[in-house]
Amino acid sequence: MIVTGNDQDEIFSLQQYLAFEFEMKQLGNLKYFLGIEVARSKHGIFLCQRKYTIDLLSETGLLRSKPIDTLIEQNHKLFQCLNSGNIDKGRYQRLVGKLIYLSHTRPDITYAVNDVSQFMHDPRKFHMDIVERILRYLKSTPGKGILFSNNGNLNVEGYNDADWAGSKDDRRSTSRYSTFVGGNLVTWRSKKQPIVARSSAEAGIQRHGTRCM
């Protein structure tokens, strides 16, 4: 259990109550939780999943593979690719699921992971090649993560973008958005839109219920 807040007296009181009601103890400052590593410094709080990434590379046999600097080819277009060979569907789904969890601290892979997750129902070798490319990119940056620092303000900023008819299978667009509070990235997402946009402007304003601030 993680207990956090800005009132140390209230935190201590809650810990005392929980210790009285349940068999539990205080383990000190948070350092590791569900695969997420937490480090503190004068610059702020840093979150990453380095061990999780290395374990994933070891599991897939790519720990000694040659790393690459780019996630995915520029202006790529993923599609169903029925002519490509069949692969182990369960393995593909497990790998993509782990990449989705890794994107909790790796916003840089969110777009590519969203792309490969669209083919979970019928993955092909073409799609697995992209997944392995993502893993080889992670090999070059296993310790990358997110830094939360005190920038002296609580300004809220939001950014939104979308491609137009990016999917070659159904011509639907993909939206991306990110939200910053006090200069720190707090939410991000990449998702295919539910309907076909007839223009690039229409694709850009569909936000799946989110608001661009």
mmCIF file of N, CA and C in Angstrom, residues 30 70 126-127 142-143 152 180 189 208:
data_model
loop_
_atom_site.group_PDB
_atom_site.id
_atom_site.type_symbol
_atom_site.label_atom_id
_atom_site.label_comp_id
_atom_site.label_asym_id
_atom_site.label_seq_id
_atom_site.Cartn_x
_atom_site.Cartn_y
_atom_site.Cartn_z
ATOM 1 N N LEU A 30 9.011 5.194 -0.452
ATOM 2 C CA LEU A 30 8.727 4.328 -1.595
ATOM 3 C C LEU A 30 9.932 4.265 -2.534
ATOM 4 N N THR A 70 15.366 4.418 -33.133
ATOM 5 C CA THR A 70 14.010 4.869 -33.467
ATOM 6 C C THR A 70 12.997 3.765 -33.223
ATOM 7 N N PHE A 126 4.372 -9.545 -39.602
ATOM 8 C CA PHE A 126 4.641 -8.134 -39.861
ATOM 9 C C PHE A 126 4.479 -7.310 -38.588
ATOM 10 N N HIS A 127 3.427 -7.605 -37.812
ATOM 11 C CA HIS A 127 3.167 -6.864 -36.570
ATOM 12 C C HIS A 127 4.175 -7.243 -35.483
ATOM 13 N N PRO A 142 16.836 1.622 -21.512
ATOM 14 C CA PRO A 142 16.092 0.888 -20.474
ATOM 15 C C PRO A 142 15.756 1.723 -19.243
ATOM 16 N N GLY A 143 16.567 2.737 -18.954
ATOM 17 C CA GLY A 143 16.353 3.516 -17.741
ATOM 18 C C GLY A 143 15.614 4.816 -17.940
ATOM 19 N N GLY A 152 7.823 25.701 -9.497
ATOM 20 C CA GLY A 152 7.343 26.966 -8.943
ATOM 21 C C GLY A 152 5.994 27.424 -9.446
ATOM 22 N N PHE A 180 0.069 18.670 -18.956
ATOM 23 C CA PHE A 180 1.142 19.031 -18.029
ATOM 24 C C PHE A 180 0.581 19.863 -16.889
ATOM 25 N N ARG A 189 -2.013 9.968 -23.832
ATOM 26 C CA ARG A 189 -2.740 8.848 -24.447
ATOM 27 C C ARG A 189 -2.675 8.927 -25.955
ATOM 28 N N HIS A 208 -12.315 12.136 -27.787
ATOM 29 C CA HIS A 208 -12.763 11.044 -26.952
ATOM 30 C C HIS A 208 -13.173 11.505 -25.559
#
